CSV table of N, CA and C in Angstrom, one decimal:
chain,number,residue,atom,x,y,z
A,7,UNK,N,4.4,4.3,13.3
A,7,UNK,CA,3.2,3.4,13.4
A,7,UNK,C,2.1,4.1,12.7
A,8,UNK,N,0.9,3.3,12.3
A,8,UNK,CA,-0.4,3.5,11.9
A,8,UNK,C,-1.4,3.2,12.5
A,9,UNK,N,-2.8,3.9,12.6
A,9,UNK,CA,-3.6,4.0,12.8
A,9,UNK,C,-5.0,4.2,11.7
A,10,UNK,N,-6.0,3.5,11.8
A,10,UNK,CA,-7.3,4.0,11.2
A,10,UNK,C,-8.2,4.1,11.7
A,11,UNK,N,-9.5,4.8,10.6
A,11,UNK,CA,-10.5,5.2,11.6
A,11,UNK,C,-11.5,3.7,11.3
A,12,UNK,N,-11.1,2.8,10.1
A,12,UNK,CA,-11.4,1.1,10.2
A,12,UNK,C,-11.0,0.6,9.6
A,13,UNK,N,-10.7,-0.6,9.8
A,13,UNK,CA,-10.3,-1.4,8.7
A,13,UNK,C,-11.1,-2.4,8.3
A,14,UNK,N,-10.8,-3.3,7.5
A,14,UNK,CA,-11.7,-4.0,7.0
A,14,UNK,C,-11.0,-5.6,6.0
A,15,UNK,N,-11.6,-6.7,6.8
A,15,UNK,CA,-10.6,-7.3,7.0
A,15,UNK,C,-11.2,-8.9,6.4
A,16,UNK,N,-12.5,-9.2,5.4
A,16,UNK,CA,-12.6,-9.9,5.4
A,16,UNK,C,-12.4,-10.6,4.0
A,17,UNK,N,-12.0,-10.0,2.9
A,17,UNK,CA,-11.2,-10.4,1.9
A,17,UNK,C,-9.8,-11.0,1.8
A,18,UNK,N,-9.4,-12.1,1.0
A,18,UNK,CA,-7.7,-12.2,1.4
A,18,UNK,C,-6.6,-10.9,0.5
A,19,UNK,N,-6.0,-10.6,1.5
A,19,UNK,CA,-5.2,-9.4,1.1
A,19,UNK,C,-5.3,-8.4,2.0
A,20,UNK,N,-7.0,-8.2,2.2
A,20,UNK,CA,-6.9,-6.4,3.2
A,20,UNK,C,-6.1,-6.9,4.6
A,21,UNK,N,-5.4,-6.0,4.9
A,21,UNK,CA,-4.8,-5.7,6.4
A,21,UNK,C,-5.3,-5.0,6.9
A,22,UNK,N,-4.1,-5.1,7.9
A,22,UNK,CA,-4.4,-4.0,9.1
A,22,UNK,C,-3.3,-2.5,9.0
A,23,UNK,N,-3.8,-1.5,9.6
A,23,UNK,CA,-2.9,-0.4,9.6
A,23,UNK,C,-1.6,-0.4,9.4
A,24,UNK,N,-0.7,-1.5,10.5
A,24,UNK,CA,0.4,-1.4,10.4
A,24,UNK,C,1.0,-2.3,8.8
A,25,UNK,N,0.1,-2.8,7.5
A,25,UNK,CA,0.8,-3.0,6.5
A,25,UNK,C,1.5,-1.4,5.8
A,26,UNK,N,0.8,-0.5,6.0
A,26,UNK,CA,1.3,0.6,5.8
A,26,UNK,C,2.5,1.2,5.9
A,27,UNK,N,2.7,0.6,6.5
A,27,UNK,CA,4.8,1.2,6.7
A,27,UNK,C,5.1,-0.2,7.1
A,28,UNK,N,5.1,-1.1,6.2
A,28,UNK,CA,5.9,-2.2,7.0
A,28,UNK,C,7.2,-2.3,5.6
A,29,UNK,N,7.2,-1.8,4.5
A,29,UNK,CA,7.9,-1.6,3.8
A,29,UNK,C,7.8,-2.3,2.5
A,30,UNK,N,6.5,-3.2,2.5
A,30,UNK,CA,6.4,-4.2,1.9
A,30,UNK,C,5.1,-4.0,0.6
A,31,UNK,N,5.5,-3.7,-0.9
A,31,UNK,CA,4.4,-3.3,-1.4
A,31,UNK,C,3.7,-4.4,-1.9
A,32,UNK,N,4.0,-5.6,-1.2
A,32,UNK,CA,2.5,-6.4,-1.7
A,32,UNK,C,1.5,-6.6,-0.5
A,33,UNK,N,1.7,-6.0,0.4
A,33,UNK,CA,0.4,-6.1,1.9
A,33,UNK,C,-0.2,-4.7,1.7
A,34,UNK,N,-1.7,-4.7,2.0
A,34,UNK,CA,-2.1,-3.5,1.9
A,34,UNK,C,-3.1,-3.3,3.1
A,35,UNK,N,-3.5,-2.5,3.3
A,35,UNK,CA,-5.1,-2.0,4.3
A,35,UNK,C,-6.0,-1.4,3.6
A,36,UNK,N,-7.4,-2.4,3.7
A,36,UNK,CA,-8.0,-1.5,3.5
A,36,UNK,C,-9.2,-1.1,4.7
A,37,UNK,N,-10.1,0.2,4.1
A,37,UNK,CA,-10.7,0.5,5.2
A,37,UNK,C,-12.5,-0.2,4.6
A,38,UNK,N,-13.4,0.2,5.9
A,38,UNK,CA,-14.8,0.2,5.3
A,38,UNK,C,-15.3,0.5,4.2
A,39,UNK,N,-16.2,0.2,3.4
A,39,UNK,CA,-16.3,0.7,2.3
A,39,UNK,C,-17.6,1.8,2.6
A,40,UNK,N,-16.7,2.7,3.0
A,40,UNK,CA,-17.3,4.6,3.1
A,40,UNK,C,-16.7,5.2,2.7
A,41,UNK,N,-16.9,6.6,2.2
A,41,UNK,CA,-16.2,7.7,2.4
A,41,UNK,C,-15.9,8.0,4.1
A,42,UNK,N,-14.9,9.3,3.8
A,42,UNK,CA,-15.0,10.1,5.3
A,42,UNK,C,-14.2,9.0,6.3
A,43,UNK,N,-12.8,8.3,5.7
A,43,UNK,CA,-11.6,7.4,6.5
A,43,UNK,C,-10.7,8.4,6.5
A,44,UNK,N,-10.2,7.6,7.5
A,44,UNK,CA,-8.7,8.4,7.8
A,44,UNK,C,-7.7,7.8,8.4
A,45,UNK,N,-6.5,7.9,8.4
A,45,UNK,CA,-5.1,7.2,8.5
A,45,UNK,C,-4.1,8.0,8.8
A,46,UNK,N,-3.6,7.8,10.6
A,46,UNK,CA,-2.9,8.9,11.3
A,46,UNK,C,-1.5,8.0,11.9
A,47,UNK,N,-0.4,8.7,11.0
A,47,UNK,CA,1.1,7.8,11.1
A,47,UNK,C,1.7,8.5,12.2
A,48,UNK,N,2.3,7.9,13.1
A,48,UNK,CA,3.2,8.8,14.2
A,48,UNK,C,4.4,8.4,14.0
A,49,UNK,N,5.4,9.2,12.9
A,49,UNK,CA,6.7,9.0,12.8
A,49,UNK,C,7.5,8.7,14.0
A,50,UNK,N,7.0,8.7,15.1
A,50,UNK,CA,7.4,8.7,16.2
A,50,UNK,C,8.5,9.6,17.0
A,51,UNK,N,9.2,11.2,16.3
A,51,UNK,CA,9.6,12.3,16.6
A,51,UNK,C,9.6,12.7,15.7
A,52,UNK,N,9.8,14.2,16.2
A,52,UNK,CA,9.6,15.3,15.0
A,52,UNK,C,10.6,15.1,14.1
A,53,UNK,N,10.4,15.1,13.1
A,53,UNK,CA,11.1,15.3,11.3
A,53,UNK,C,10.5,15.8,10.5
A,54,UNK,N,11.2,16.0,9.8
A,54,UNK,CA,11.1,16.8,8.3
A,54,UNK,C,10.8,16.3,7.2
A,55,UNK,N,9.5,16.5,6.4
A,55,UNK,CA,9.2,15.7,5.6
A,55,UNK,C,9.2,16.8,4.4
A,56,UNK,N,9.9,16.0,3.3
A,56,UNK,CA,9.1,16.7,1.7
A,56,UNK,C,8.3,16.4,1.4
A,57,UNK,N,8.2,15.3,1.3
A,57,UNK,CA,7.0,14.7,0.0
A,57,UNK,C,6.3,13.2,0.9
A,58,UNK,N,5.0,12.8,0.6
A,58,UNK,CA,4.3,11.5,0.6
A,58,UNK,C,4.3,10.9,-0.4
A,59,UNK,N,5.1,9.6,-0.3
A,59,UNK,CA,4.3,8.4,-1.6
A,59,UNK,C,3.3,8.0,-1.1
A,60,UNK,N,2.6,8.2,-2.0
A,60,UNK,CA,1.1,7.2,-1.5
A,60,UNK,C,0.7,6.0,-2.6
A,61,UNK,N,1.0,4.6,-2.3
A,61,UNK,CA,0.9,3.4,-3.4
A,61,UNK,C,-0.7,2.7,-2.8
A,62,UNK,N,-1.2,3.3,-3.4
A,62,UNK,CA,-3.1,2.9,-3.9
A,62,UNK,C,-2.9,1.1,-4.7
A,63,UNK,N,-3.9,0.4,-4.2
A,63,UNK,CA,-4.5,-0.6,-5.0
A,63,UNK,C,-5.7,0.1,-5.9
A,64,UNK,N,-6.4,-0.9,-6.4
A,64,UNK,CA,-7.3,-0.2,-7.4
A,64,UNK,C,-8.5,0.9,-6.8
A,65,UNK,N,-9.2,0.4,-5.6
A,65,UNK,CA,-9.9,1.0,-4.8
A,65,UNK,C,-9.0,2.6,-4.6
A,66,UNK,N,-9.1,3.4,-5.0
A,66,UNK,CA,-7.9,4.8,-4.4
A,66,UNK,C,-8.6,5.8,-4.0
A,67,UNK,N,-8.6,6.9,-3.2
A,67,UNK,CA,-9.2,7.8,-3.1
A,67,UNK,C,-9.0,8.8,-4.3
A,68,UNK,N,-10.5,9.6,-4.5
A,68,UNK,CA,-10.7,10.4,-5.4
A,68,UNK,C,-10.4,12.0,-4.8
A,69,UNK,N,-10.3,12.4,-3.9
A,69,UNK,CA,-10.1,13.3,-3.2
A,69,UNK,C,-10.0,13.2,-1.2
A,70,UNK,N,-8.8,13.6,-1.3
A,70,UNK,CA,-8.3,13.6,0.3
A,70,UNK,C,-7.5,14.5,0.4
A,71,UNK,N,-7.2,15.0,2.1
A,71,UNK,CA,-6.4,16.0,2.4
A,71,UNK,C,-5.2,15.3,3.4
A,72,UNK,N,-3.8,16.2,3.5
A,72,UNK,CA,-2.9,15.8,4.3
A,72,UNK,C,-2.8,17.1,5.5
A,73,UNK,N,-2.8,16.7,6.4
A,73,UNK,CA,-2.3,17.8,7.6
A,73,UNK,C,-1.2,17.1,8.4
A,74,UNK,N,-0.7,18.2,9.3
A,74,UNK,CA,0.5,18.0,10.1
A,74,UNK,C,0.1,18.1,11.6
A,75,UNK,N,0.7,17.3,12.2
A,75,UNK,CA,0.6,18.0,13.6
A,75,UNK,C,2.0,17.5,14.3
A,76,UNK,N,2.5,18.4,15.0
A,76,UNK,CA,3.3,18.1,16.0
A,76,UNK,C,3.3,17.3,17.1
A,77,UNK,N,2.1,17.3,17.6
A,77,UNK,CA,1.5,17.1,19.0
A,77,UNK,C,0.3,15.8,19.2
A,78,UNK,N,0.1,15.5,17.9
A,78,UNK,CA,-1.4,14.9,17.5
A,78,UNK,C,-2.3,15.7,18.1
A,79,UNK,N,-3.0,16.6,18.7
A,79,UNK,CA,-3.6,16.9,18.5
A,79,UNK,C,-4.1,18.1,18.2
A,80,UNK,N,-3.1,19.2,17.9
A,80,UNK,CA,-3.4,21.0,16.8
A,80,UNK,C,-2.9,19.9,15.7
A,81,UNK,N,-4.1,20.3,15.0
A,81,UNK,CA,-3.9,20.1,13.3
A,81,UNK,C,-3.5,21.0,12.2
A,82,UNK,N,-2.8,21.2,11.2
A,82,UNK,CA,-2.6,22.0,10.3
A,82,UNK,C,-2.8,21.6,9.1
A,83,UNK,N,-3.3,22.1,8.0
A,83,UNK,CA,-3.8,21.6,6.4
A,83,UNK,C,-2.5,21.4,6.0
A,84,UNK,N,-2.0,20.6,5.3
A,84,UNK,CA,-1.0,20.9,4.5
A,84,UNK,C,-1.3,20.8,3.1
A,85,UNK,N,-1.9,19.9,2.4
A,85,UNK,CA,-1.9,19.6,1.0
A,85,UNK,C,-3.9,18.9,1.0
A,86,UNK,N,-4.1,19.7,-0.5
A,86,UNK,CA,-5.6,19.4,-0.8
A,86,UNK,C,-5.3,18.5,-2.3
A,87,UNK,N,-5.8,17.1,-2.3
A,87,UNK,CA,-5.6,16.2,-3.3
A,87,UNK,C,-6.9,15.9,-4.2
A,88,UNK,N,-7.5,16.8,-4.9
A,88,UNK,CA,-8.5,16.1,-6.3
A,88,UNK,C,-8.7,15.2,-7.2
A,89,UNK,N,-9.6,14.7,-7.8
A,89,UNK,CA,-9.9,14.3,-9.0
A,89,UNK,C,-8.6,13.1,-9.3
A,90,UNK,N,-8.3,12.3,-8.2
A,90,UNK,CA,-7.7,10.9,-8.3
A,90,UNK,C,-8.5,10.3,-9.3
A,91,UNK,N,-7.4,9.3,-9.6
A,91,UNK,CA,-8.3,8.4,-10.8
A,91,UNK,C,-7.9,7.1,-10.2
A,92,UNK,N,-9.0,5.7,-10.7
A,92,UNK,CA,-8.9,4.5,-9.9
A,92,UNK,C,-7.4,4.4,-10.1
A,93,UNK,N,-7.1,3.2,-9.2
A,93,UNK,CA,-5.4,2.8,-9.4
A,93,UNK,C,-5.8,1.7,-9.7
A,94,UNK,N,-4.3,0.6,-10.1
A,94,UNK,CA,-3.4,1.4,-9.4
A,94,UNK,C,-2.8,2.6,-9.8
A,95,UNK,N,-2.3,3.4,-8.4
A,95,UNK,CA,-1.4,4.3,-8.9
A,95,UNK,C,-0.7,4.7,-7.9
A,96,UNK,N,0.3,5.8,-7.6
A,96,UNK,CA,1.2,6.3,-7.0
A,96,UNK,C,1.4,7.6,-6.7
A,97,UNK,N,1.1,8.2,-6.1
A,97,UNK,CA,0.9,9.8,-5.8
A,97,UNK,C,2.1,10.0,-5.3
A,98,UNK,N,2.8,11.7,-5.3
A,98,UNK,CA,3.4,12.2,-4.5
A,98,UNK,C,3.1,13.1,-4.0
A,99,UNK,N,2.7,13.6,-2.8
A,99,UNK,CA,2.5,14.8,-2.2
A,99,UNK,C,3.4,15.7,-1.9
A,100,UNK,N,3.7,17.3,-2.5
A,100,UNK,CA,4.5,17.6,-1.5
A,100,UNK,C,3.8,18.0,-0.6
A,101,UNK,N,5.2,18.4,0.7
A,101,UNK,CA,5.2,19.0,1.7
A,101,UNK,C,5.6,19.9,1.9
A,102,UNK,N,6.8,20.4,1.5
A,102,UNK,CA,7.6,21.3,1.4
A,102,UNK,C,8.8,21.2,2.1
A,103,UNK,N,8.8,19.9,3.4
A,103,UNK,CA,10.3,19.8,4.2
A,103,UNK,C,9.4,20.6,5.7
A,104,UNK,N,8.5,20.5,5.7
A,104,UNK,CA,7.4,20.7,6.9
A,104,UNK,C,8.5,20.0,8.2
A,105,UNK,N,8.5,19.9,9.1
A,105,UNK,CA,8.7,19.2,10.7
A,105,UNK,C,7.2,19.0,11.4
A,106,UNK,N,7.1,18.0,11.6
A,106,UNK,CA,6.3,17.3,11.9
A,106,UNK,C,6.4,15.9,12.7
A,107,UNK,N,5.7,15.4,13.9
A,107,UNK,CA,5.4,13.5,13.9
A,107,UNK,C,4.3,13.2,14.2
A,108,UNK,N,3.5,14.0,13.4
A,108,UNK,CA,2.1,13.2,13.3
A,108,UNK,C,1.3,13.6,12.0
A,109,UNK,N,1.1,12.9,10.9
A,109,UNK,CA,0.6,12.8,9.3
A,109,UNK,C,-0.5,12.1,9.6
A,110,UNK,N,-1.8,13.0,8.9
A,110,UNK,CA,-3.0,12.7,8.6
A,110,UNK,C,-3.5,12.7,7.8
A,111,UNK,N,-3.9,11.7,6.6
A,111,UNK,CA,-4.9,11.8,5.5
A,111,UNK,C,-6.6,11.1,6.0
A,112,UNK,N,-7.3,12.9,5.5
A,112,UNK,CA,-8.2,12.6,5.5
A,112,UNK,C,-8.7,12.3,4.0
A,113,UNK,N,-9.4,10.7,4.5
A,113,UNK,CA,-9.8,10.1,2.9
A,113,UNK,C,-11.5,10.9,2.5
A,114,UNK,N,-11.7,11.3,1.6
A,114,UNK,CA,-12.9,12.2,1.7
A,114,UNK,C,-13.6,11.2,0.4
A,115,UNK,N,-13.0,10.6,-0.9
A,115,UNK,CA,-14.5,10.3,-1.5
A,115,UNK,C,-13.4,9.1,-2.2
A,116,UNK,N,-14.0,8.4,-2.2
A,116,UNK,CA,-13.3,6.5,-2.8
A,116,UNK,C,-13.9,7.1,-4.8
A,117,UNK,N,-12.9,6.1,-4.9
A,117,UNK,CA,-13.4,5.9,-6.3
A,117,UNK,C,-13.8,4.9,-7.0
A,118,UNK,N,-14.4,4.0,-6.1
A,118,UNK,CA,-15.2,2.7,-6.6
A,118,UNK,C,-16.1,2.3,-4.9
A,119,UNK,N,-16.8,1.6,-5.4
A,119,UNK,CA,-17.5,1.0,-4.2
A,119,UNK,C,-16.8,0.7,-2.7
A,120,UNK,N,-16.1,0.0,-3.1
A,120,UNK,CA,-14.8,-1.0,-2.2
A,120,UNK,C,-14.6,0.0,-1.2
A,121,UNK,N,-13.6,-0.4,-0.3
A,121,UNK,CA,-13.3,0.6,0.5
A,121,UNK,C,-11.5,1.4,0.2
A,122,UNK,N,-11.2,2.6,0.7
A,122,UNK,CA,-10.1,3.1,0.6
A,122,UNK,C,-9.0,1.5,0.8
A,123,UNK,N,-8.3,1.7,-0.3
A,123,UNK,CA,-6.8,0.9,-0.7
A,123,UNK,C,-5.6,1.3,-0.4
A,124,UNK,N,-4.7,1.0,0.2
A,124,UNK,CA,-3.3,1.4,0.1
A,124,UNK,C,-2.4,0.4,0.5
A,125,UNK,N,-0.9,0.2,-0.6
A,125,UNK,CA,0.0,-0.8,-0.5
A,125,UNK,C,0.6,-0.1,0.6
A,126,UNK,N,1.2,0.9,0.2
A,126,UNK,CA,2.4,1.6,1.6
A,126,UNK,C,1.9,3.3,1.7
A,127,UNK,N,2.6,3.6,2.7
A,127,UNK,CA,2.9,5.4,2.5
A,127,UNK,C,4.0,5.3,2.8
A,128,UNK,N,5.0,6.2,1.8
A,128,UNK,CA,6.4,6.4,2.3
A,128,UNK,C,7.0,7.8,2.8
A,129,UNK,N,7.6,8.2,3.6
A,129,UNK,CA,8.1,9.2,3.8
A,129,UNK,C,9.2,10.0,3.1
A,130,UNK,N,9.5,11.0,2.2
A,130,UNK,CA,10.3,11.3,1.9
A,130,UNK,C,11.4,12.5,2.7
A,131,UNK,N,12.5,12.6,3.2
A,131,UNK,CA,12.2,13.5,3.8
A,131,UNK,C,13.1,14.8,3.1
């Protein structure tokens, strides 16, 4: 499942959280148009993740971070993401094969007015 800290829903196309893992890369979510969003998936048990895809519309974050938590609530940093460029585009994050069921990106600076974009996040594990 997914979660945000908003969404933003009055364009045709923006969703809601749950387009994010519904598997489908033409639905997307987007959020308010701020910095300082965030998007908390509960794989729903612990697993092992390598890597994050992350499939951005044009709106993409310019800088965000990913943490882990077991528990949702101890958080751990895992990966620091810079100097994005607009999308679209496609990131991979690793992770290293972390165990985890709960993934956090904190979105920290948009790269256009709009608000944070995203078609899917996928799990690799």
């Amino acid at each position: 499942s997914a979660k945000a800290s908003s969404t933003h829903q009055e364009f045709p196309g923006e969703g809601s959280p749950e387009t994010l893992v519904d598997g489908d890369l033409t639905t997307r979510w987007s959020s308010d148009y701020a910095d300082g969003e965030d998007v908390t998936l509960d794989l729903g048990k612990e697993t092992r993740v390598s890597a994050l895809q992350l499939f951005w519309e044009s709106s993409a974050a310019k800088d965000y971070t990913v943490s882990v938590s077991k528990d949702g609530k101890t958080w751990q940093s895992a990966r620091e993401v810079k100097g994005g460029k607009p999308g679209p585009r496609a990131d991979e994050v690793d992770l290293g094969g972390v165990r985890t069921r709960f993934i956090r990106l904190g979105l920290k600076q948009r790269t256009s007015e709009w608000g944070f974009s995203l078609y899917e996040i996928s799990i690799l594990p």
